Amino acid sequence: EIYEIDREAFADLDPYQNYDEFKNFISDNNMSTYAVKDSNGNIIGYYNLEPVRNGDLYIDSIGLKPQYRNSRKGYAAIRQAWDNITEYAKSNNAGTMSLHVDKENPKLKRMYEQFGFEVKETYDTYYDNGNGAYYMEYVIPNDVIEISESSVPTQVTDDTFPVVDENSQEDVHPNQILA
């Protein structure tokens, strides 16, 4: 299901030809993948995080099913994912978070700017389809927060898939979502 969301969200940008390539890309890059659920327990999106390197947490991708984009429910889900990503970054001593945004998607760029990201670099050609990208960075505030075990997402394994519920900080582990 996560692969299908990725295909829908990044149809013209994705280099993956099939599920195995998608799964191998995540594994080869030591990424952690998290599902985003709505209040009814339905998976509506996901995000991929690379390991923290040199104090930076790189967000490889965040995707939502098409019917949740540009909606309150979708924004609430992204907001919850954002809060969890930020907590994860802080708990792993990251000072910044970064990502790339397709230059052809000004709405998405504005959303990340609202979250506090700033454009650090611009690439005329970045994606396989020839589109350019903005490299954006967010400096994580130095405020102190308490992190509980249940609020820090858990890395995906072949047997479980951590799920972020938009209304809860708890992780739910349904069986074999990726299988």
XYZ file of C-alpha atoms in Angstrom:
179
model
C 0.000 0.000 0.000
C 2.874 2.402 0.778
C 4.396 1.696 -2.626
C 1.068 2.506 -4.314
C 0.866 5.818 -2.445
C 4.424 6.599 -3.524
C 3.582 5.805 -7.161
C 0.533 8.091 -7.031
C 2.325 10.896 -5.200
C 5.480 10.859 -7.330
C 4.288 9.345 -10.603
C 6.475 11.508 -12.842
C 9.443 11.710 -10.447
C 9.905 8.162 -9.150
C 12.763 6.050 -10.468
C 11.176 2.803 -9.195
C 9.794 0.384 -11.766
C 8.258 -1.997 -9.214
C 7.738 -2.733 -5.537
C 11.042 -4.607 -5.155
C 13.036 -1.627 -6.476
C 11.174 0.658 -4.065
C 11.809 -1.658 -1.109
C 15.478 -2.143 -2.082
C 16.012 1.618 -2.390
C 14.697 2.081 1.146
C 16.806 -0.788 2.470
C 19.989 0.152 0.574
C 19.806 3.709 1.949
C 19.042 2.584 5.516
C 15.811 4.563 5.496
C 13.034 4.305 8.024
C 9.527 4.249 6.540
C 6.414 5.270 8.462
C 2.746 5.066 7.555
C 0.352 7.901 8.323
C -3.149 6.851 9.348
C -6.358 8.802 9.588
C -8.620 8.680 12.648
C -10.388 5.599 11.229
C -7.154 3.638 11.001
C -6.831 3.896 7.215
C -3.373 4.407 5.762
C -3.489 7.706 3.894
C 0.195 8.448 3.513
C 3.767 7.702 4.489
C 7.180 9.250 4.951
C 10.770 8.027 4.488
C 13.600 9.285 6.684
C 17.289 8.768 6.118
C 19.555 8.235 9.143
C 20.791 11.433 10.795
C 24.116 12.380 9.206
C 26.307 15.270 10.307
C 23.479 16.605 12.462
C 20.911 16.619 9.624
C 17.789 14.494 9.221
C 17.002 14.187 5.514
C 13.340 13.603 4.675
C 13.472 11.536 1.511
C 9.747 11.650 0.805
C 6.351 12.404 2.252
C 3.358 11.193 0.258
C -0.418 11.268 0.635
C -3.152 9.521 -1.282
C -4.578 11.931 -3.902
C -7.945 12.340 -2.182
C -6.211 13.720 0.942
C -4.064 16.323 -0.786
C -5.218 19.919 -0.400
C -7.693 18.905 2.312
C -8.055 19.555 6.040
C -7.747 15.865 6.812
C -4.587 15.606 4.726
C -3.087 18.723 6.302
C -3.857 17.363 9.788
C -2.114 14.111 8.870
C 0.932 15.944 7.502
C 0.971 18.182 10.586
C 1.012 15.104 12.847
C 3.716 13.480 10.733
C 5.691 16.737 10.920
C 5.451 16.744 14.720
C 6.644 13.128 14.856
C 9.487 13.774 12.411
C 10.589 16.773 14.479
C 10.539 14.749 17.700
C 12.482 11.960 15.980
C 15.079 14.484 14.750
C 15.490 15.981 18.213
C 15.762 12.587 19.880
C 18.576 11.752 17.422
C 20.409 15.031 18.067
C 19.730 16.514 14.636
C 20.146 20.281 14.419
C 18.520 20.527 10.999
C 16.086 18.722 8.751
C 16.276 18.929 4.989
C 14.433 17.817 1.875
C 14.047 18.475 -1.831
C 10.882 19.906 -3.375
C 10.003 19.753 -7.066
C 10.243 23.258 -8.568
C 7.006 22.499 -10.429
C 5.093 22.252 -7.124
C 4.864 25.788 -5.644
C 2.064 24.795 -3.213
C 4.290 22.194 -1.600
C 7.170 24.657 -1.384
C 4.877 27.171 0.370
C 3.687 24.508 2.823
C 7.263 23.687 3.812
C 8.029 27.395 4.143
C 5.071 27.637 6.538
C 6.693 24.845 8.573
C 9.868 26.961 8.739
C 11.949 25.525 5.888
C 14.101 27.880 3.823
C 15.471 27.357 0.322
C 19.229 26.819 0.552
C 19.951 25.729 -3.030
C 18.125 25.562 -6.342
C 18.786 22.900 -8.980
C 17.676 23.414 -12.579
C 17.688 19.647 -13.129
C 17.384 17.236 -10.225
C 14.759 14.541 -10.832
C 14.874 11.753 -13.434
C 12.129 13.499 -15.434
C 14.306 16.624 -15.790
C 12.458 18.781 -13.248
C 14.439 21.058 -11.024
C 14.300 21.102 -7.236
C 14.639 23.335 -4.234
C 16.870 22.021 -1.483
C 15.208 23.244 1.693
C 16.407 23.209 5.263
C 14.763 23.686 8.634
C 16.807 24.628 11.699
C 15.410 22.781 14.691
C 14.815 25.086 17.674
C 16.962 24.371 20.707
C 13.993 24.091 23.078
C 13.955 21.046 25.312
C 11.179 18.509 24.833
C 10.373 15.287 26.585
C 10.419 12.233 24.362
C 8.557 9.134 25.441
C 9.243 5.726 23.940
C 5.737 5.612 22.447
C 6.159 8.940 20.634
C 9.322 8.008 18.739
C 8.508 6.028 15.596
C 10.081 2.625 15.167
C 11.975 1.517 12.089
C 10.166 -0.688 9.602
C 10.968 -4.372 9.502
C 9.647 -6.963 7.109
C 7.159 -8.122 9.776
C 5.825 -4.822 11.103
C 5.125 -1.385 9.800
C 4.951 1.523 12.269
C 1.879 3.641 11.809
C 1.387 7.229 12.871
C -2.232 7.967 13.752
C -3.089 11.627 13.083
C -4.840 11.835 16.496
C -2.326 9.942 18.606
C 1.356 9.734 19.385
C 1.163 5.949 19.734
C 2.573 3.627 17.106
C 0.384 0.798 15.866
C 1.998 -2.228 14.248
C -0.288 -4.032 11.807
C 1.076 -7.254 10.380
C 2.689 -7.476 6.985
C 1.512 -4.238 5.375
C 4.538 -4.237 3.072
C 4.309 -7.926 2.215
